[in-house]
Coordinates of C-alpha atoms in Angstrom, one line a residue:
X197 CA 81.6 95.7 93.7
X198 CA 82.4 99.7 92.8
X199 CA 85.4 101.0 94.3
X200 CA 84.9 104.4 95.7
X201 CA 87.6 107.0 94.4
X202 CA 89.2 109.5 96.9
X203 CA 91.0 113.0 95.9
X204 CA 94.2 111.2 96.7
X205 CA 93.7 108.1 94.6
X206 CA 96.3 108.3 91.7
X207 CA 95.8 109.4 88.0
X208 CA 97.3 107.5 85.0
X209 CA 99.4 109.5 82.7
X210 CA 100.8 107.0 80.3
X211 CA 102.6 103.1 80.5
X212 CA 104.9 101.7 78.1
X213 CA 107.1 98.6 78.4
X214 CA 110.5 99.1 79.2
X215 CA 113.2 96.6 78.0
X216 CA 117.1 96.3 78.8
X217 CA 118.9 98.7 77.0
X218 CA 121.6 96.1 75.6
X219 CA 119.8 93.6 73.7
X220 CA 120.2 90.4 74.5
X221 CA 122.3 88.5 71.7
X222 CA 121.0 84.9 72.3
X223 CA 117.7 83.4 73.4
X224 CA 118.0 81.4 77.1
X225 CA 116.0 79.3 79.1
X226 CA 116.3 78.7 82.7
X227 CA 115.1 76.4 84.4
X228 CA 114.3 78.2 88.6
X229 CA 114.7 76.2 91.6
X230 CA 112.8 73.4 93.5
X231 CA 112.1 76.3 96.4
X232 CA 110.9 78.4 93.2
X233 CA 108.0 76.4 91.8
X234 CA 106.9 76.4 95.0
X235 CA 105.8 79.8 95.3
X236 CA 103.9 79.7 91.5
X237 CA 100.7 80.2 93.0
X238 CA 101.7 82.4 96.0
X239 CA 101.3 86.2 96.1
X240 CA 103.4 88.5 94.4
X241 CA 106.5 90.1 95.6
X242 CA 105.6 93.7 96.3
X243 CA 107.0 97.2 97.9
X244 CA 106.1 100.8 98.5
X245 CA 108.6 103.5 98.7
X246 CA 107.8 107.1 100.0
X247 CA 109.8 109.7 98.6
X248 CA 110.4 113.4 99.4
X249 CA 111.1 116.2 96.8
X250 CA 114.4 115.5 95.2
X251 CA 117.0 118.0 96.4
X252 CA 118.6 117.7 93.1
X253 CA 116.5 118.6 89.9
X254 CA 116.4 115.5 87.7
X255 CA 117.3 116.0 84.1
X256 CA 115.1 118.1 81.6
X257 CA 112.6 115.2 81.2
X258 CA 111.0 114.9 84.3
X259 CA 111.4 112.4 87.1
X260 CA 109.6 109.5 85.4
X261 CA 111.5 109.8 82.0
X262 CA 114.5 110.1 84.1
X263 CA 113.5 106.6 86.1
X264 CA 112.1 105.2 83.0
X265 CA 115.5 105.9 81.3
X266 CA 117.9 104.5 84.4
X267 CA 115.4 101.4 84.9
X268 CA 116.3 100.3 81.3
X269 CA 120.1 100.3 82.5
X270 CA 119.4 98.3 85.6
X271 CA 117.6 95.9 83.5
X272 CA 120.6 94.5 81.7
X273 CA 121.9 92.8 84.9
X274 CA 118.2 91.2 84.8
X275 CA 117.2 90.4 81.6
X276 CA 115.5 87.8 82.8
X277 CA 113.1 89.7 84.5
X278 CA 111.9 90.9 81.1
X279 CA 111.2 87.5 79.4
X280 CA 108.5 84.7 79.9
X281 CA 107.8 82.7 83.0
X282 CA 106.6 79.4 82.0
X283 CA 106.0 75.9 83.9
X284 CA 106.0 72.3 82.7
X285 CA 103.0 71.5 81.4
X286 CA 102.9 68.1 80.3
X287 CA 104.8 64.5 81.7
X288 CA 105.4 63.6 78.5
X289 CA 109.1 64.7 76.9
X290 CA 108.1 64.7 73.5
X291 CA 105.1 67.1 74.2
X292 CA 107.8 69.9 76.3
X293 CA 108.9 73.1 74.9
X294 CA 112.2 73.0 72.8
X295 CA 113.6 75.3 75.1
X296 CA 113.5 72.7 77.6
X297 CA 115.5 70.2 75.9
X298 CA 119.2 71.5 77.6
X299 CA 117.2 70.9 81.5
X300 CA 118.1 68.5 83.9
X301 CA 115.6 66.0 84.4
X302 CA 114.2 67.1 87.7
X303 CA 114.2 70.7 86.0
X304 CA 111.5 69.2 82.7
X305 CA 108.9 67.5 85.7
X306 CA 105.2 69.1 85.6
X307 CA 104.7 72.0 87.4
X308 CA 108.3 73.3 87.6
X309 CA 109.1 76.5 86.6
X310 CA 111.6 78.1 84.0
X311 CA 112.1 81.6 82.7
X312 CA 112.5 81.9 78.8
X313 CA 114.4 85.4 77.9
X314 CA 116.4 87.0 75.4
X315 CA 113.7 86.9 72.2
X316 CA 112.3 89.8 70.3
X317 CA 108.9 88.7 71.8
X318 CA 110.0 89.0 75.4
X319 CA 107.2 91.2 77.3
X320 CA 109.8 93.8 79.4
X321 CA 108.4 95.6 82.5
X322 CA 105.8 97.8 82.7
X323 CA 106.5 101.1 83.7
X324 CA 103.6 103.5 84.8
X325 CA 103.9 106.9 85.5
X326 CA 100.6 108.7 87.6
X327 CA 99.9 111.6 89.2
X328 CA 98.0 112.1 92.7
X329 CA 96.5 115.1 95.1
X330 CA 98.3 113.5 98.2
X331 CA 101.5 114.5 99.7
X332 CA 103.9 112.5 101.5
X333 CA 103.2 113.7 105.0
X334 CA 99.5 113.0 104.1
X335 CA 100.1 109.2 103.3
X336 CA 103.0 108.9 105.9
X337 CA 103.5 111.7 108.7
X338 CA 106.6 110.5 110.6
X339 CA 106.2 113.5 113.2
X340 CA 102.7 111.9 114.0
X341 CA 104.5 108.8 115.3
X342 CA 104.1 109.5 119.1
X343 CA 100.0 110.8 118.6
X344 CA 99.2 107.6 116.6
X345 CA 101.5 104.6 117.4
X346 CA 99.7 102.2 115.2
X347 CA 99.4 102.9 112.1
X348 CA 96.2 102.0 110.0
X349 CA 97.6 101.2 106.4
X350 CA 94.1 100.6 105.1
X351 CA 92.5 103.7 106.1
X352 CA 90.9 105.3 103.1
X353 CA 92.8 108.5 103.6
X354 CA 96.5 106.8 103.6
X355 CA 95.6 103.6 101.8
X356 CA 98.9 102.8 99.9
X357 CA 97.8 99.9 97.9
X358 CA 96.2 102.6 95.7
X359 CA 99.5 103.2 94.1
X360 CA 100.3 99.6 93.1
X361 CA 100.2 99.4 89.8
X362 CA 97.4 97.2 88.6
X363 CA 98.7 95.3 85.9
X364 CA 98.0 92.0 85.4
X365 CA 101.0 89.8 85.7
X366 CA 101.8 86.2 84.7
X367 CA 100.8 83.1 86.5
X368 CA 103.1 80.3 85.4
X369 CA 100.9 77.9 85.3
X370 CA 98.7 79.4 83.6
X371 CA 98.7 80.5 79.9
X372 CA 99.8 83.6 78.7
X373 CA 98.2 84.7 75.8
X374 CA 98.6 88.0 73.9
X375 CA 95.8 91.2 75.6
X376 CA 93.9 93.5 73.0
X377 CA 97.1 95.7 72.8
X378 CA 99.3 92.6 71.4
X379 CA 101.0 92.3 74.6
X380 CA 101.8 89.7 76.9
X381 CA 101.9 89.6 80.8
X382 CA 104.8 90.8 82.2
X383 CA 106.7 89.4 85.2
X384 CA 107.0 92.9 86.7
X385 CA 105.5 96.1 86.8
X386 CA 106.4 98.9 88.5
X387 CA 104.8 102.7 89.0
X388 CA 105.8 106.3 89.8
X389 CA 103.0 108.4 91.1
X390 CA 104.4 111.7 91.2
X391 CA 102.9 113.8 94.6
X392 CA 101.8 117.3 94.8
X393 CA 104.6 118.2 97.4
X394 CA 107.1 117.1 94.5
X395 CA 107.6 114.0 96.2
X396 CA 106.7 110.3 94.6
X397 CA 105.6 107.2 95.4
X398 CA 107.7 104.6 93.7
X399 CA 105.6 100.8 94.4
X400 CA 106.8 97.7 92.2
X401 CA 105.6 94.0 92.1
X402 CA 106.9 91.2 90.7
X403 CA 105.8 87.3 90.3
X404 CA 107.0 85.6 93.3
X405 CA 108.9 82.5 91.8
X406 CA 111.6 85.3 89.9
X407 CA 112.2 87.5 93.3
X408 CA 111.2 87.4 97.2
X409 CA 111.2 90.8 98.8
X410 CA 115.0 90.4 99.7
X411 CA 115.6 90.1 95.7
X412 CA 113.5 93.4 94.9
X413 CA 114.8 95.4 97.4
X414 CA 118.4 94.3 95.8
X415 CA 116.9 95.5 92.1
X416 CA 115.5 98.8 94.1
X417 CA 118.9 99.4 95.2
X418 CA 120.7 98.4 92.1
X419 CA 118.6 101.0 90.4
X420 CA 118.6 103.9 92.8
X421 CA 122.4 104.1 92.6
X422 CA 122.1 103.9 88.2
X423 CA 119.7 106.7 88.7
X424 CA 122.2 109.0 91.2
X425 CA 125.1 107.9 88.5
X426 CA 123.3 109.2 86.0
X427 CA 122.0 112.7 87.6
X428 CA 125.5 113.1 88.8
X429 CA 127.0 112.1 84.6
X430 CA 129.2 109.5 86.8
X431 CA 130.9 106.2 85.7
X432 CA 127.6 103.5 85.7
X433 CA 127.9 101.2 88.8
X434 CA 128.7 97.5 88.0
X435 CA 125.7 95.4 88.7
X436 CA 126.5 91.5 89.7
X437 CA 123.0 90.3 90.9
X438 CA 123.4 86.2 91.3
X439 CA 121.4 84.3 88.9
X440 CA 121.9 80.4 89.6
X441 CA 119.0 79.2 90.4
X442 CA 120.1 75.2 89.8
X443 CA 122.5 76.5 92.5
X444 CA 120.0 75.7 95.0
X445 CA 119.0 72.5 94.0
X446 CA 122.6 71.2 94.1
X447 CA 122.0 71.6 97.6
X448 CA 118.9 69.8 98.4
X449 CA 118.8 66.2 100.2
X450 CA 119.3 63.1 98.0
X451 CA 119.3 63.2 94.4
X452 CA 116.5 65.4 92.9
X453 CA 116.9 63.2 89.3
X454 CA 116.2 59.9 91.1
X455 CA 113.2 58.1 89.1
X456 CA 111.9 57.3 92.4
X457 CA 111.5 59.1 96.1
X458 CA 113.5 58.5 98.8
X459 CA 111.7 57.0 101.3
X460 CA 113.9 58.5 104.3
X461 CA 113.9 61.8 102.9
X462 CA 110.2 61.6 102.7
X463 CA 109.6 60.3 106.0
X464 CA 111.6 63.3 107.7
X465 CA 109.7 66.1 105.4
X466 CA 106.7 65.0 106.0
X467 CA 106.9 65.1 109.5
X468 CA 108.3 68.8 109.4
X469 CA 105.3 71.5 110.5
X470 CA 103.6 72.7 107.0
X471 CA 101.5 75.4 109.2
X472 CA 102.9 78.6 110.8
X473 CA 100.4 76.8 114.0
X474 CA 102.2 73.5 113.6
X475 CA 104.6 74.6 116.1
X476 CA 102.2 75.2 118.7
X477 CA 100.6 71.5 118.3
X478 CA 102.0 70.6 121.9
X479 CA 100.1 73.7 123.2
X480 CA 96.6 74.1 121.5
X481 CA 94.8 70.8 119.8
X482 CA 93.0 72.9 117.0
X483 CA 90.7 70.4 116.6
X484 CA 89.5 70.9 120.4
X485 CA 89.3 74.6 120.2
X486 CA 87.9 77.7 118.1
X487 CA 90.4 79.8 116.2
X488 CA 89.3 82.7 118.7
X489 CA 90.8 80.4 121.1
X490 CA 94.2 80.1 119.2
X491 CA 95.4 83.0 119.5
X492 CA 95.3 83.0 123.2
X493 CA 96.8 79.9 123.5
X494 CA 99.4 80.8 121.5
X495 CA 100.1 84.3 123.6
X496 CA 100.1 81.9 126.4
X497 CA 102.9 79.9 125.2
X498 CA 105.1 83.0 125.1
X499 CA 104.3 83.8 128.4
X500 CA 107.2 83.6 131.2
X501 CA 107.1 80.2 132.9
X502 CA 105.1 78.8 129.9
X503 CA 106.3 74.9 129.2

């Protein structure tokens, strides 16, 4: 299918991976959490942020070098954002990765997911800088609010999924194998289209298993307060993200290294609602009605006086 180009869509500049600017002295492997594996196959983590003309002149590179530059300081709180996401691949021990070797049982089963960070082959994030026609009151006009309450995010005119970046990232479970370039799939990739108002849009993604939204929007933060440290040539801020991911699993029912399921624990989960409809059961049968029934049904359940 072609995709039709507008005057706003953006135009690539350049790309290069960016890497923490302390280099990491000693390879790791982490295995992520129950919840974690979970989400291998789910959609990626991703944000847009508007932005209006700086009121203070970033340094003599530019606004992208100057992002590029503070993005490899916020990176050494997450190096492991930079490195490999992998999955178990096989139920046999003797066929796992070495790196494995140091997990906890549960943590070397097929199909859970580890990160592998800290070698001279890790693939970094990629940072893209682009450029784009649009201004920031003609993707988002706030003072329009009141003539057009709802706001269409995929009309053609203010589509903002344009300035996602569109590099490939990993799938754990699936291989990751070097592109033309020599380069492997990153975890993350993030992009600064820079507007012709002077503003930007600054839109990241990252592979869902490493960071929900609440997690990105930490590492936004994190980085916007390096950034105004480093315009204002003030002390670094200390970054302490929390990295535990076994954490989590120390905290789930039973025990997770049991050879065998827990036929209690089972019993409950399973009869826990696996469907955002589930809940609505006692209201709507779906297998009695049309899904252009469901909705209504479901209204109706919200409804004052509804049992």
């Amino acid at each position: 299918m072609t995709t039709l180009m507008t005057s706003n869509d953006p135009c690539p500049v350049w790309k290069n991976r960016v890497l923490p600017q302390q280099s990491a002295t000693d390879e790791s492997a982490i295995p992520l959490s129950l919840l974690d594996a979970t989400t291998a196959n789910f959609g990626l983590t991703s944000a847009i942020w508007l932005l209006e003309r700086p009121k203070v002149p970033p340094a003599s590179t530019g606004i992208p070098e100057h992002l590029r530059a503070a993005l490899r300081t916020t990176l050494n709180a997450y190096p492991q954002w930079c490195g490999f996401l992998k999955s178990i691949r096989s139920i046999n021990d003797n066929d796992l990765a070495p790196e494995t070797s140091s997990f906890p049982p549960h943590g070397r089963r097929y199909g859970r997911v580890y990160v592998h960070f800290g070698s001279a082959e890790d693939p970094g994030v990629e940072f893209l800088n682009a450029t784009s026609k649009a201004t920031v009151l003609d993707l988002y006009d706030i003072a329009s609010l009141q003539g057009r309450p709802f706001w269409n995010r995929q009309d053609r005119g203010t589509r903002l999924a344009q300035f996602v970046p569109p590099t490939v990232l990993v799938n754990a479970l699936q291989p990751n194998e070097k592109d033309a370039d020599g380069l492997y799939k990153p975890n993350m990739a993030v992009q600064c289209t820079q507007l012709a108002c002077g503003g930007l849009v600054l839109a990241a993604k990252i592979a869902h298993p490493l960071a929900d939204i609440t997690a990105l929007t930490r590492f936004i933060r994190d980085w916007a307060n390096v950034s105004r440290a480093m315009l204002a040539q003030e002390p670094l801020p200390v970054l302490s993200p929390d990295f535990e991911p076994l954490r989590l699993d120390q905290c789930a029912a039973g025990d997770v290294n049991a050879d065998d399921a827990d036929l209690d624990i089972m019993e409950t989960a399973l009869a826990l609602p696996l469907h955002r409809l589930a809940a609505y059961r006692n209201a709507v049968t779906l297998g009695d009605v049309g899904y252009e029934n469901i909705g209504r049904s479901v209204h109706d359940t919200f409804q004052p006086g509804a049992g």
